[in-house]
Structures are given as C-alpha cells and as structure tokens.
CSV table of C-alpha atoms in Angstrom, one decimal:
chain,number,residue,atom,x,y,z
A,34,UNK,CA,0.0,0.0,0.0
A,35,UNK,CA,1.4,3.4,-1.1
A,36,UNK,CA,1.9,6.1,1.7
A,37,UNK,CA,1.0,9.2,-0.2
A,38,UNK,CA,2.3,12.8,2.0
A,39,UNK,CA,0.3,15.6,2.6
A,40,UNK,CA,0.8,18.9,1.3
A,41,UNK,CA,2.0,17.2,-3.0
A,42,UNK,CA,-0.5,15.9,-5.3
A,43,UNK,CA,1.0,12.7,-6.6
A,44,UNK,CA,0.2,9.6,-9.0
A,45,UNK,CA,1.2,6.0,-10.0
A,46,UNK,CA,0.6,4.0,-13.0
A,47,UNK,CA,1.8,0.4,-13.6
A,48,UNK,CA,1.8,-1.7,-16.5
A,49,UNK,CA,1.9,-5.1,-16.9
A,50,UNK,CA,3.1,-5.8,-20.6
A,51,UNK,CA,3.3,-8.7,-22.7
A,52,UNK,CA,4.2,-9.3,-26.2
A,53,UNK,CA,4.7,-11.2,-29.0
A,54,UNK,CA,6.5,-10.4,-32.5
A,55,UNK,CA,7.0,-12.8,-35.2
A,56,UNK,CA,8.5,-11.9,-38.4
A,57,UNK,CA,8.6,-14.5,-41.7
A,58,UNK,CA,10.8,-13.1,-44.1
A,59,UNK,CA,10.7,-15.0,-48.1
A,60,UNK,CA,9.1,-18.2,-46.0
A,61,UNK,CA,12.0,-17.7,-43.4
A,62,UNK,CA,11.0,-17.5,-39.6
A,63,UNK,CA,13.5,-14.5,-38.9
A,64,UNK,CA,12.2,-13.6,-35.0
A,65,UNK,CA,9.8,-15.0,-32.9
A,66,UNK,CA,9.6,-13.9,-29.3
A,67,UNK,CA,7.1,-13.3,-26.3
A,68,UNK,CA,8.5,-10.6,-23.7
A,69,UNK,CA,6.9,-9.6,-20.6
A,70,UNK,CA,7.5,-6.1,-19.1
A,71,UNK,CA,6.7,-5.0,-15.6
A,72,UNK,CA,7.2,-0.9,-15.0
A,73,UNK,CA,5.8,2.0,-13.1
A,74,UNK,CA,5.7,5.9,-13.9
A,75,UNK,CA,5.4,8.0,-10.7
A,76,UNK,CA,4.8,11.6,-10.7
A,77,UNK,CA,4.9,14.2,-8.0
A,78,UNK,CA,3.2,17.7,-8.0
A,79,UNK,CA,4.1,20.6,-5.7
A,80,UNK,CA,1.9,23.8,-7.0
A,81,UNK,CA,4.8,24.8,-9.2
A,82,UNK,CA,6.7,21.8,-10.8
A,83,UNK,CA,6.3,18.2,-11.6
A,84,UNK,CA,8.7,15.5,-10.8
A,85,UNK,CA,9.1,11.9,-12.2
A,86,UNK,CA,10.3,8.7,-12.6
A,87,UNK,CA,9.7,5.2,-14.2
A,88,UNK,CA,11.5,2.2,-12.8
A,89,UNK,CA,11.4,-1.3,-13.0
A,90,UNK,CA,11.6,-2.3,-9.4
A,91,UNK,CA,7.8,-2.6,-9.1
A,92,UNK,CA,8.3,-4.1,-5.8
A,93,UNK,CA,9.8,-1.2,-3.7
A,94,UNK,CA,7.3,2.0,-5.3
A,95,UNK,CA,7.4,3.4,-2.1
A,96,UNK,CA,11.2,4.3,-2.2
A,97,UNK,CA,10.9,5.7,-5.5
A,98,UNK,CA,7.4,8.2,-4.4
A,99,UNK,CA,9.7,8.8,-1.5
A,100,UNK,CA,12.8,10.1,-3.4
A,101,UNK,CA,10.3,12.4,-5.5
A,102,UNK,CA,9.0,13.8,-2.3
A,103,UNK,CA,12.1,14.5,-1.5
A,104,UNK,CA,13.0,16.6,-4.2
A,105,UNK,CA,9.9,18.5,-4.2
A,106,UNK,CA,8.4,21.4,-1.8
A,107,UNK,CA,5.0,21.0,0.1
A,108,UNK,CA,2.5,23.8,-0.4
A,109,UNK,CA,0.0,23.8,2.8
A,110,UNK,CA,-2.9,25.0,-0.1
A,111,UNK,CA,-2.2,22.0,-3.0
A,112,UNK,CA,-5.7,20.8,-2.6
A,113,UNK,CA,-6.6,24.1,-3.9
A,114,UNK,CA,-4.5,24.1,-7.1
A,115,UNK,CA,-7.0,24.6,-10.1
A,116,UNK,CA,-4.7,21.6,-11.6
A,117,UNK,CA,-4.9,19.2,-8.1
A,118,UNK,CA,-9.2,20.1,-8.2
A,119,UNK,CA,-9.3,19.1,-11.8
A,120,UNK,CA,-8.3,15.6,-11.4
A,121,UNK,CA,-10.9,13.0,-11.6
A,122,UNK,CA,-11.4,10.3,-8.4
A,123,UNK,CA,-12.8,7.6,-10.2
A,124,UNK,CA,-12.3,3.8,-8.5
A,125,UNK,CA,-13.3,1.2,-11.0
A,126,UNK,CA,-12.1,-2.4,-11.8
A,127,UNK,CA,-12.6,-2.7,-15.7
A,128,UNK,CA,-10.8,-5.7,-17.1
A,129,UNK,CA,-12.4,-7.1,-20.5
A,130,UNK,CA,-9.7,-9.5,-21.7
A,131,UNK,CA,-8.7,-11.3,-18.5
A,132,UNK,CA,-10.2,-14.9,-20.0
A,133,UNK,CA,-9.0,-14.6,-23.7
A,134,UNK,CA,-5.4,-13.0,-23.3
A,135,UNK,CA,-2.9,-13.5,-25.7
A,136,UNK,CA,-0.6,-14.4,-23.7
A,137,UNK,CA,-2.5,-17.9,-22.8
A,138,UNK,CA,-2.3,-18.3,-27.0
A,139,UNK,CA,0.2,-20.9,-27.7
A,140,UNK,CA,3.6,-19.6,-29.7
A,141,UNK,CA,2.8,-22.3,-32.3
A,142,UNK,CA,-0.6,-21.1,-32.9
A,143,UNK,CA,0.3,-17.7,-33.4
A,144,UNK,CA,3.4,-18.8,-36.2
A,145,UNK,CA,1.2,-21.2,-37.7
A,146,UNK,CA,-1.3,-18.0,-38.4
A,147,UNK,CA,1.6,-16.3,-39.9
A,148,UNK,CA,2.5,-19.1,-42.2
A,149,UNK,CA,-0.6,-19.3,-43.5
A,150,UNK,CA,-0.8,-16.0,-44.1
A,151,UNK,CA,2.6,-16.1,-46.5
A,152,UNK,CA,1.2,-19.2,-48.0
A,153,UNK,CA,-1.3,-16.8,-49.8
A,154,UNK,CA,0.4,-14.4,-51.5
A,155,UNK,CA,1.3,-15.8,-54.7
A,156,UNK,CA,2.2,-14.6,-58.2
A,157,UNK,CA,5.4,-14.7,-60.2
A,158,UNK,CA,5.7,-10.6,-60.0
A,159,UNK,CA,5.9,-11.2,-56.0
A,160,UNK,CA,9.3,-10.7,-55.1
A,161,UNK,CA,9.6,-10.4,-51.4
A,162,UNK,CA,6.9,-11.1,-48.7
A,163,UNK,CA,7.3,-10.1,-45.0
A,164,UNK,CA,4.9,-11.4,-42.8
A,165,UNK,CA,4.6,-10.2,-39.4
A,166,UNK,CA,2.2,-11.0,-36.5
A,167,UNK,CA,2.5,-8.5,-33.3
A,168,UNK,CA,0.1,-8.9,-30.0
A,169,UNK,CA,-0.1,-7.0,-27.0
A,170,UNK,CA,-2.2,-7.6,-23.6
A,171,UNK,CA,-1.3,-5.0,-21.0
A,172,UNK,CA,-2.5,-4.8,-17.0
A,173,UNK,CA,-2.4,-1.6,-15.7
A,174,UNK,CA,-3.0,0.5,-12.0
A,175,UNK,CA,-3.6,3.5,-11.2
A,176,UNK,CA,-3.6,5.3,-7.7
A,177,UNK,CA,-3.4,9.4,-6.8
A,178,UNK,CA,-2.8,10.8,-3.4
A,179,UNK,CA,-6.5,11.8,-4.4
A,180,UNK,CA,-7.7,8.4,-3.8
A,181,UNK,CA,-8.2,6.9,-7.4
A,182,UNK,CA,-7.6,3.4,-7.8
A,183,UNK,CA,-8.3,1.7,-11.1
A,184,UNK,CA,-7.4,-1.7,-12.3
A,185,UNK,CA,-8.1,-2.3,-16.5
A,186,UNK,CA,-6.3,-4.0,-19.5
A,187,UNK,CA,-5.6,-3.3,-23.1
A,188,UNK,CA,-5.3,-5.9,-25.7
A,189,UNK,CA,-4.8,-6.1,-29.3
A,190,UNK,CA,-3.5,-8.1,-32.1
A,191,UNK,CA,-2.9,-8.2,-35.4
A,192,UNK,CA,-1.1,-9.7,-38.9
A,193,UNK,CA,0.6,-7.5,-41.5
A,194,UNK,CA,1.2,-9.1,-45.0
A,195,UNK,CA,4.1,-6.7,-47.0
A,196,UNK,CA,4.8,-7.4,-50.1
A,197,UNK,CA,7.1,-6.3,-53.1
A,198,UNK,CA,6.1,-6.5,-56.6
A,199,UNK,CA,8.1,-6.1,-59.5
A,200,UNK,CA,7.9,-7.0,-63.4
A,201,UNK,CA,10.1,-5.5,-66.1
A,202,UNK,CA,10.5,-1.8,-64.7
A,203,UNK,CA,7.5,-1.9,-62.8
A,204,UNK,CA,7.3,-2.4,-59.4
A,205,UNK,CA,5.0,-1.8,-56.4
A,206,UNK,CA,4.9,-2.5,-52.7
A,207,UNK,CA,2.1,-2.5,-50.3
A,208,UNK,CA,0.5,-4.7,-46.9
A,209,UNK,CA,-2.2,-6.0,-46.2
A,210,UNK,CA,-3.3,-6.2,-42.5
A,211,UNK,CA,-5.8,-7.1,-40.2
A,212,UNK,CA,-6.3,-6.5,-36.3
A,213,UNK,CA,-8.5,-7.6,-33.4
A,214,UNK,CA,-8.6,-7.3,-29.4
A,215,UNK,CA,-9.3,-11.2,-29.2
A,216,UNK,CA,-6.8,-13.7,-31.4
A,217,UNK,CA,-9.9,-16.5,-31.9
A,218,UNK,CA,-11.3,-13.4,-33.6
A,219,UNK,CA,-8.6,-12.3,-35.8
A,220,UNK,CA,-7.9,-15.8,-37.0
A,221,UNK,CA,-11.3,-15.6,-38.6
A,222,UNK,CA,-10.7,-12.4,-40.4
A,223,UNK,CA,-7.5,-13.2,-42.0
A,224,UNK,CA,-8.0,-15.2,-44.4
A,225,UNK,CA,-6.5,-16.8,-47.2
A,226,UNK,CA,-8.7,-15.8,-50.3
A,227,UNK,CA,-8.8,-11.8,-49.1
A,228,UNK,CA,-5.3,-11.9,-49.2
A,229,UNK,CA,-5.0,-13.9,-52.5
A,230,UNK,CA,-7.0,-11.7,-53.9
A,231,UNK,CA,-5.3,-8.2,-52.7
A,232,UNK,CA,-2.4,-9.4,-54.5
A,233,UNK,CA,-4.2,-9.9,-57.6
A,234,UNK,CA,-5.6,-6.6,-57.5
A,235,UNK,CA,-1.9,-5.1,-56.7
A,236,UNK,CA,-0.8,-6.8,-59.8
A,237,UNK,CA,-3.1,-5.6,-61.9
A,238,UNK,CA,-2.7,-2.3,-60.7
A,239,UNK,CA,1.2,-2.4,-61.2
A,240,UNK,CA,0.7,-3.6,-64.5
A,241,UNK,CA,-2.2,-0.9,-66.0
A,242,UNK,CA,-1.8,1.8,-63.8
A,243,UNK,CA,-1.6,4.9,-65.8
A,244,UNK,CA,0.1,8.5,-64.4
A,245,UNK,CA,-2.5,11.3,-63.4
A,246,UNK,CA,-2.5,14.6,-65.0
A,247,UNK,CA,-2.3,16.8,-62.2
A,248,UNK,CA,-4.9,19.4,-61.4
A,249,UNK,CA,-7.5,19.5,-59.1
A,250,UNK,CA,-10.7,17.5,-58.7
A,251,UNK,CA,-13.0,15.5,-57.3
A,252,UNK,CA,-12.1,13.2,-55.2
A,253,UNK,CA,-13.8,10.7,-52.9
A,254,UNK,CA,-11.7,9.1,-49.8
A,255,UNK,CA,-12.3,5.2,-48.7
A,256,UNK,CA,-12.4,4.8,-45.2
A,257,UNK,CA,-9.3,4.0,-43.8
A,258,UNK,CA,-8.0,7.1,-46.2
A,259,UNK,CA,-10.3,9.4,-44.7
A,260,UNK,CA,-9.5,8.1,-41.1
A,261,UNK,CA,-5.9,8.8,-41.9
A,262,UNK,CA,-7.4,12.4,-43.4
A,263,UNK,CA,-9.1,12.9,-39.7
A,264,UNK,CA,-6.3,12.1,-37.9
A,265,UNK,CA,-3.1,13.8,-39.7
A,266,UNK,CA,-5.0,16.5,-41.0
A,267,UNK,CA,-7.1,17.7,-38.2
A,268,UNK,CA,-6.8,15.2,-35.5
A,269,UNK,CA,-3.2,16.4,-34.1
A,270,UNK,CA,-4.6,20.5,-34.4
A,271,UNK,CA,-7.2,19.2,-32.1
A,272,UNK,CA,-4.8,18.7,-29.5
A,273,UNK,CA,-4.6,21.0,-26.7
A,274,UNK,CA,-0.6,21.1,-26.2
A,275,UNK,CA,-0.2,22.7,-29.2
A,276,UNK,CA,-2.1,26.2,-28.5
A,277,UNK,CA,-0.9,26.8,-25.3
A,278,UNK,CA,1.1,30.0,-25.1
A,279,UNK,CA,0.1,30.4,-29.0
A,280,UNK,CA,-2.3,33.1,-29.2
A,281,UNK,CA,-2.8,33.0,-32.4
A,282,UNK,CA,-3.4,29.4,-32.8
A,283,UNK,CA,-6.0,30.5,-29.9
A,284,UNK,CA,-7.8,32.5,-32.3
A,285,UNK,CA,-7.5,30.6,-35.1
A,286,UNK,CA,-9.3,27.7,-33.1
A,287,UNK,CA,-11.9,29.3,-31.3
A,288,UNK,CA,-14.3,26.8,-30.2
A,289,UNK,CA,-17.8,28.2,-32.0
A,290,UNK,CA,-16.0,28.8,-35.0
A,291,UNK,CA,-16.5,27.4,-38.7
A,292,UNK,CA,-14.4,25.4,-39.9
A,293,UNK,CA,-16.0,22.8,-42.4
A,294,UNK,CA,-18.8,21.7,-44.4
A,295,UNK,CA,-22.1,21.8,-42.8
A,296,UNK,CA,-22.4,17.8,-43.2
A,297,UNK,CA,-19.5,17.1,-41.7
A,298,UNK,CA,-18.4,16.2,-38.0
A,299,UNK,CA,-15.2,14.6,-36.5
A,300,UNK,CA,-15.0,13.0,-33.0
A,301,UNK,CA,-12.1,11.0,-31.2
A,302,UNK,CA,-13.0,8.1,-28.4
A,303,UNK,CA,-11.8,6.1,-26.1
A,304,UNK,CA,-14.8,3.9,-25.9
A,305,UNK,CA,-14.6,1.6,-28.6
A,306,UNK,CA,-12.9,-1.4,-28.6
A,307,UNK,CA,-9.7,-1.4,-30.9
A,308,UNK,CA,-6.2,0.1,-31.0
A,309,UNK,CA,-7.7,2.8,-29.6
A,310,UNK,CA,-9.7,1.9,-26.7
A,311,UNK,CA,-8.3,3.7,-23.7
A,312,UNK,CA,-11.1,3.2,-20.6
A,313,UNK,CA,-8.9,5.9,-18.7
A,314,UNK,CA,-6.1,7.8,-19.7
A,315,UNK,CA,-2.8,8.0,-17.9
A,316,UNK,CA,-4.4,10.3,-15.5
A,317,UNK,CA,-7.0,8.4,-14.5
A,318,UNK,CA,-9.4,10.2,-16.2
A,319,UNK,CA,-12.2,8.5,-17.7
A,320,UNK,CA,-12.5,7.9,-21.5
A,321,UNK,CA,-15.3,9.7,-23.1
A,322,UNK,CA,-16.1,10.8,-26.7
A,323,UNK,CA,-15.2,14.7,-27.7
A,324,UNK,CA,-17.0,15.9,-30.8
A,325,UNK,CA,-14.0,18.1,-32.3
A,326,UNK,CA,-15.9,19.2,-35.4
A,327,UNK,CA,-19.9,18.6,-35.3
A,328,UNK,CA,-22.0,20.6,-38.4
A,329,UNK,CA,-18.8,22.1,-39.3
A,330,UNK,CA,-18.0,23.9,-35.8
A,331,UNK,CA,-15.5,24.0,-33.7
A,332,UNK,CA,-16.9,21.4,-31.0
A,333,UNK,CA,-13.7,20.6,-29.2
A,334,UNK,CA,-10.2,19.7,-28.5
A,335,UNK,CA,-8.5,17.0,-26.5
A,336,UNK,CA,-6.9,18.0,-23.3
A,337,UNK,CA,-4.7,16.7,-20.7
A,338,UNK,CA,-5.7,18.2,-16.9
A,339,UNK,CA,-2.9,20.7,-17.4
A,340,UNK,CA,-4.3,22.0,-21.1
A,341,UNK,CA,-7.8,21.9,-19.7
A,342,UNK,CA,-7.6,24.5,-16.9
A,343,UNK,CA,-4.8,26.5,-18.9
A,344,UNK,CA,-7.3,26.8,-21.4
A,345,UNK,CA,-10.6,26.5,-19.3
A,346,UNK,CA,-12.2,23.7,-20.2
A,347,UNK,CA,-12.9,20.2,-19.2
A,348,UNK,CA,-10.4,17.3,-18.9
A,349,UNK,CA,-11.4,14.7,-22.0
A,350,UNK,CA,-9.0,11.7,-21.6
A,351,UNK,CA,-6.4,12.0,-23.5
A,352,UNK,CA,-3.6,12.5,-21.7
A,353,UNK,CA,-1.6,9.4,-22.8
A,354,UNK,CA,1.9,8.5,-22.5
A,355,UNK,CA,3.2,5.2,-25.3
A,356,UNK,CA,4.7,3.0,-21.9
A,357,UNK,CA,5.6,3.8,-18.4
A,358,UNK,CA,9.0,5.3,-19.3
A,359,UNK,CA,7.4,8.6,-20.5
A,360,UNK,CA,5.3,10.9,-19.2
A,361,UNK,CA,1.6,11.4,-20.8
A,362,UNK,CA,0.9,14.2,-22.7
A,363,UNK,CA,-2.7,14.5,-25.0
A,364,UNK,CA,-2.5,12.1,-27.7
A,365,UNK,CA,-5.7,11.4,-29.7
A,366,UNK,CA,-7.3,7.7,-29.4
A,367,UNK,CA,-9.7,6.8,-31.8
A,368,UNK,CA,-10.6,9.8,-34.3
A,369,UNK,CA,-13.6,8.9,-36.6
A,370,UNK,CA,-15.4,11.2,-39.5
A,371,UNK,CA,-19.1,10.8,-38.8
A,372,UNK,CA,-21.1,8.5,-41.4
A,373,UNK,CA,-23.3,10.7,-43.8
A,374,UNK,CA,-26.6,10.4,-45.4
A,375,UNK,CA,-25.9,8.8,-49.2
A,376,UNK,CA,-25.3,5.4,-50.3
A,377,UNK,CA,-21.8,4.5,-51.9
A,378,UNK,CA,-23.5,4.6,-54.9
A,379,UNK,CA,-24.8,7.8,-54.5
A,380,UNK,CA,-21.7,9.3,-53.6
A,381,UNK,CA,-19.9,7.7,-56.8
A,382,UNK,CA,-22.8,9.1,-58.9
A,383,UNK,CA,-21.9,13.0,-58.0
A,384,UNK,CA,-18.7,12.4,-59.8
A,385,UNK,CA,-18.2,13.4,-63.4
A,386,UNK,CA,-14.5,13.3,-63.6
A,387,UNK,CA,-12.5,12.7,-60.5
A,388,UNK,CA,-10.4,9.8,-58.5
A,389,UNK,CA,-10.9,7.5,-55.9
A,390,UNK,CA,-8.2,6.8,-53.7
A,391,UNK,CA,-8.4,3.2,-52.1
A,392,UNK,CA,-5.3,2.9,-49.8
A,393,UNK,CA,-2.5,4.6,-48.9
A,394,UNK,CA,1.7,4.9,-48.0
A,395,UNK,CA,1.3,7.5,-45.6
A,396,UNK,CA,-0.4,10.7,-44.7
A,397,UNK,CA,0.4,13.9,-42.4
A,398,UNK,CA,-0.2,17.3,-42.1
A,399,UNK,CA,-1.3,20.3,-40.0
A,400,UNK,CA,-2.1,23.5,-41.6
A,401,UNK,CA,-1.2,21.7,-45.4
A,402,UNK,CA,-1.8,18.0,-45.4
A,403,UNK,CA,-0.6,15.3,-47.6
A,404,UNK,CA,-1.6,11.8,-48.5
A,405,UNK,CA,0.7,9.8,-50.8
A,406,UNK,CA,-2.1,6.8,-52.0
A,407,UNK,CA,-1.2,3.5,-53.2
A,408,UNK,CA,-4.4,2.1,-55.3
A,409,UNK,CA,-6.4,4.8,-57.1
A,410,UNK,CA,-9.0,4.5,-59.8
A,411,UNK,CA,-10.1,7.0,-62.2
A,412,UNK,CA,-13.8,7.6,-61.9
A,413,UNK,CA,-16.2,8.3,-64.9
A,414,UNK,CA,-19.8,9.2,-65.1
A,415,UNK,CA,-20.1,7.9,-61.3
A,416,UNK,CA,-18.2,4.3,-62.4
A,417,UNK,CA,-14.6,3.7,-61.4
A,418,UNK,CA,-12.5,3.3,-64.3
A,419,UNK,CA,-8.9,2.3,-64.8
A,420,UNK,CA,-6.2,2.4,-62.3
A,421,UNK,CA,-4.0,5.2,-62.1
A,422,UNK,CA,-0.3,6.8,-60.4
A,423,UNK,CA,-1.3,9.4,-58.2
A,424,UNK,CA,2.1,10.6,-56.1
A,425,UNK,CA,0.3,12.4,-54.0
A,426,UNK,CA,-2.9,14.1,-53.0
A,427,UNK,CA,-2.5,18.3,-51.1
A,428,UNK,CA,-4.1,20.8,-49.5
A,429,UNK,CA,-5.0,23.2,-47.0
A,430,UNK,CA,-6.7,22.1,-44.3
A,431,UNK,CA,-9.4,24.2,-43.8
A,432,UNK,CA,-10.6,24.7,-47.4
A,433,UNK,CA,-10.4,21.0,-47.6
A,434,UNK,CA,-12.8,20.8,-45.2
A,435,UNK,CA,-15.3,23.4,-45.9
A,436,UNK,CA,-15.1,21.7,-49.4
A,437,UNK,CA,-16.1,18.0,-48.4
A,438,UNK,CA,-19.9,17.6,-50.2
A,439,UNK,CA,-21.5,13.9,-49.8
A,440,UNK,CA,-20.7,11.4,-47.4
A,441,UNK,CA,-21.7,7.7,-47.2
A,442,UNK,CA,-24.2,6.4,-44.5
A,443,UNK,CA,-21.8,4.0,-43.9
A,444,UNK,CA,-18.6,4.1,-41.5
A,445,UNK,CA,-15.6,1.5,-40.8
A,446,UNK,CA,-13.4,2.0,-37.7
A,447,UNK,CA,-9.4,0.3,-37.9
A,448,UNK,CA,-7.3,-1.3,-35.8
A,449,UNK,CA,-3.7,-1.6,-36.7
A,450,UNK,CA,-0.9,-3.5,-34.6
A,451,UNK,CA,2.1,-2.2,-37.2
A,452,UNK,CA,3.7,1.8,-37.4
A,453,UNK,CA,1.3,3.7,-34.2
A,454,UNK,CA,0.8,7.6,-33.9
A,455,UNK,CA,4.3,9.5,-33.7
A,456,UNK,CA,4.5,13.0,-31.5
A,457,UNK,CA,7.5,14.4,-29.6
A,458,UNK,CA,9.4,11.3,-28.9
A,459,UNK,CA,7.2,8.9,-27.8
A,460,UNK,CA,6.5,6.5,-31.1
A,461,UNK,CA,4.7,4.6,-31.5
A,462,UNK,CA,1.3,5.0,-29.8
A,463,UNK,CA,-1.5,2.7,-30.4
A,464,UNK,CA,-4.5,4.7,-32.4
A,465,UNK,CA,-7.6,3.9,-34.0
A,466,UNK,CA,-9.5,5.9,-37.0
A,467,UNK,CA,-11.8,5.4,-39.6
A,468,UNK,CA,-14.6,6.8,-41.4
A,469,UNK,CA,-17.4,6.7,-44.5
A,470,UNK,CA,-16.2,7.5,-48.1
A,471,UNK,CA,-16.0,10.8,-48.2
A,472,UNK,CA,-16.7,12.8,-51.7
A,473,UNK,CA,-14.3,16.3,-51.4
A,474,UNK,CA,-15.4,18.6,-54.7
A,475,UNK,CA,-12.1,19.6,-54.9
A,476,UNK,CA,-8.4,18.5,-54.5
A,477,UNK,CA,-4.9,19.2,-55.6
A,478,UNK,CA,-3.6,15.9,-57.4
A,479,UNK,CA,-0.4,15.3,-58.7
C-alpha cells in the first residue's frame, strides 16, 4: 500500500506488458519472441513543478514516491491548485480481456497463423513477402494521493502481410493487414482468399496503372484514407498542447468557429474497442467521446488536466503517454469522420471526372496536409475506371474541409498493430481511426 504525503499531489501508474513479434521473411522464420515487461511511472506535483520517474523495481514504489518527495516542496494550499481540483477520483475495476489474453495463446498457434498467411500471396511478380504478426495484452494501475484506484487492461493483435512487386521496370509495394482485441477473432478475419486476392488486385494495378495529369478534382476518400485524413490533417490540431502559449493558434481555433462543411463532424474516443480503446487515460481520467468538429463547428479539443484548466475547459481523456518510461501528454485515441446520409453509390454518382483513392503509403499534415495513395481508380460518369499513379494528394486544411460535399451512411473503424501515432518522442502509440467514403469537390492531385 502506497503512503502518499500531505501537502504534493501525486500519482502511480503500472503496467503489466506482454508481447509477441513474429517476423517471416521469403518463407523464413526470422524472429519469434514473447516478452513480458513489468514498470511503473510515478509523478509528484508541488503547485509549481512536476517531478518523475519510471522504474522497474515494481516491488519497492514506495522508495521511488519517497525520493520524489524529496525533491519537491510542500505547499500547505495543494488541494486548492486549479490543476490538483481538476483531477478526476474515479475507483473502477474494468478488465475485459482477462479470460481470452494472448498471452494464454500458444507460440505455435500464433506462427502457424503467420505461415498461413505467407502461403497466400502468390504470383510470379511477388518478389519479397514479409509477414509479421504482433500482440499486446497489458495490466495496468492507477492510484493518486486523491484516492483513485483503477485496475483495466488493453489488448490487441494483429497480422501484417508486405509485399514487393516487381515486373520488367514496374514495381509496387504495399500490406495488407488485419487486427482484433481477441486472437480467436482475428484468425477468422485473416483469411486466405482476401489476401490472395489483394495481391491480384496489386498486380493488376502495377501492370495498368496509368500516371494522373495533375490538377485538381473531385475526389472521394475510402475509409481507412479518410480516417488517416481525420487524424493527420485535423486530428493532431485538435490537441490542446499545441495552443498553449500560441495566441494566435488560440484564435484561429476558437471553439464556436466554422471550420467545415455543414455535413461534416469529427469526434475522437476512447470507448470503442480497438487500438484505440483507452477506458482511462494515464491520469486516470475516464475515456469519453469529444465531438471536435460537429455541423462544421468547432466542437472541441483534446486535453490533458494541465491543457484543460490552462485553457478552461474540461479534462477529455487524452492525456496518454506510449509506456511507463514517458510521461503522458494529449494524444488522440480513436478519431472517426461521422457517417453521412448517401449510399456509396450515390456518392460515386456526384462524380463526373475525378479519383478514388483506395489505400495509402502514408499521410500527415497540420495546416497543409498530404496523402501519398497506393491504389487509385479513375472515376467516370459515377463508375470507377482504370487504375491510375497518383504521387500524392494536397491541401489546405481548412478549405479542404469546408469543401467535403457527400458522405456515405456508412462508416468502418481500424485497428492496426504495425507503425502507431508518432508525437514528440514517444512512437509509437496505439490509435484507432476510420470513417465513411467521403466525396471532397475539390483536390490538388499530382
């Protein structure tokens, strides 16, 4: 039991990680390991500075809150810090995976996954396959001097199928990948005839895929695009960190202010169950979902308690650190474009001349955004057409926004176990995102 002193505001969180990484390389097992990973963060709080540490030595937490203390000055008035009052008390035991972990998953079962996996990707223009499975289930605690005391897990896992293809001077690489919290689960969504035929379609595409002319137009995002859209584009703007002591970012983001279509509203949780899911934060706060655009308004931001009261609002759960050896600061969790009111054929049918972009490399962004696609179709008359090279896809932010015009009534939400959220240096951090298709009227493609 942890002997919290009066006069400092202080916390504990623990984590009890475990792990598994397999890599097949050409048909070769190249790594195949479990880990598990005990380790605290501590944090003490004396009205004018924190203090921290992250150890190993789980067993003696007491010495380490003590040394902390040491270092720090009571303040007699602590309880009354606007930062002390805004931390949430909540006592809660919330453990969802405790009777399907994947660490109680047998090592062979988990390789003979992969292998099956590499056994589908066929085709003489394949020349390298890398085929990695990753899990995670992680215990964590939390206590404050406040009296919180919370007890969940985390769990997620997933198979990523990379592959290069090459014939004459074309090539092409891409992955396919699939993720769940529960691995009975994810063994039935990876299978061997989706993969099969992502190939195929990757082929093709190598082989017929013509270069854009660049200009701007129409465009229409799949889901996981327009997920990656939400997050890179918007989704790290929405975080609180970045405004404080910016006055003019301030004013640029006044909540109440327009800043997109009228049909179009973004929100990040920590509800849903995914790469995502976060039940409480790092501070104990609990997870909750913060409309950050709704109708095209300013709805929101994500705050640590620190951003919060600097900025006087409410704490939202996403202070989040990517393992006990760092400190949590407000990461997003799950950030999701709200569905719309067309059909997918509806949306297509708006579309004269314009481009569909299917997947993608990679995306980021904050005032200009960029997406560099992988497999993007021409679309005609409301029909997708032939395949086409698109480098990449630009804009401002904003405009971008105010210039999205149909959405599907339909939304998917991702998981993924390979690359994470990147910010400052903690990389990488679990995220979830996802979305409709979303019809743009205008963007810059070259």
């Amino acid at each position: 039991m942890l002997k919290f002193r009066q006069g400092y505001y202080a916390d504990v969180r623990v984590e009890d990680r475990f792990d598994t990484h397999i890599v097949l390389r050409d048909g070769n097992l190249e790594e195949c390991k479990a880990s598990r990973v005990k380790r605290a963060f501590l944090r003490v709080y004396d009205g004018e500075m924190w203090y921290y540490a992250s150890t190993s030595d789980t067993e003696d937490l007491q010495r380490e809150l003590d040394g902390l203390y040491a270092a720090a000055q009571p303040s007699a008035g602590i309880s009354d810090d606007p930062v002390v009052r805004a931390f949430e008390v909540n006592k809660d035991v919330c453990l969802h995976f405790a009777d399907c972990s994947v660490a109680d998953v047998p090592l062979e079962e988990k390789t003979a996954l992969v292998r099956a996996a590499a056994e589908s990707v066929r085709g003489d223009e394949v020349k390298m396959t890398m085929v990695r499975y990753i899990d995670r289930h992680s215990d964590y605690e939390f206590y404050s001097s406040k009296g919180a005391e919370l007890k969940y897990d985390f769990q997620t896992c997933g198979v990523s199928v990379a592959f290069a293809l090459a014939e004459g001077e074309n090539n092409l690489t891409n992955a396919y990948q699939r993720a769940d919290v529960r691995f009975d689960a994810l063994r039935s969504i990876v299978r061997a005839e989706e993969i099969d035929s992502f190939v195929k379609e990757n082929i093709f595409f190598m082989k017929n895929a013509k270069p854009v002319e660049a200009g701007e137009y129409p465009v229409i995002l799949a889901p996981m695009v327009a997920g990656v859209f939400a997050h890179e584009s918007f989704g790290h703007k929405s975080e609180a960190d970045f405004m404080i002591g910016d006055e003019t970012m301030k004013k640029e983001w006044a909540l109440g202010s327009k800043v997109g279509s009228d049909i179009l509203s973004i929100y990040d949780s920590g509800l849903d169950f995914g790469s995502g899911y976060v039940p409480y934060d790092d501070e104990g706060t609990k997870a909750g979902k913060t409309y950050l655009i709704q109708n095209g308004v300013l709805a929101g931001r994500l705050h640590s308690v620190e951003t919060a009261v600097e900025l006087g609002e409410q704490p939202t759960g996403n202070a989040r650190a990517v393992s006990c050896d760092f400190e949590p600061i407000v990461r997003m969790t799950t950030t999701v474009i709200d569905a719309g009111d067309l059909t997918k054929e509806e949306l297509f049918a708006g579309v004269k001349h314009g481009y569909f972009i299917k997947d993608l490399k990679h995306g980021s962004g904050m005032s200009t955004f960029t997406i560099a696609p992988t497999l993007c179709y021409e679309i005609v008359d409301g029909k997708l057409g032939d395949p086409v090279r698109i480098a990449v896809i630009t804009g401002n932010v904003f405009e971008t926004l105010s210039l999205v015009d149909g959405l599907s009534d339909e939304k998917e939400i991702f998981s993924f176990v390979t690359g994470g959220c990147g910010k400052m240096e903690q990389a990488p951090l679990n995220v979830g995102f996802g979305g409709p298709y979303v019809r743009i009227s205008k963007m810059r493609v070259q």
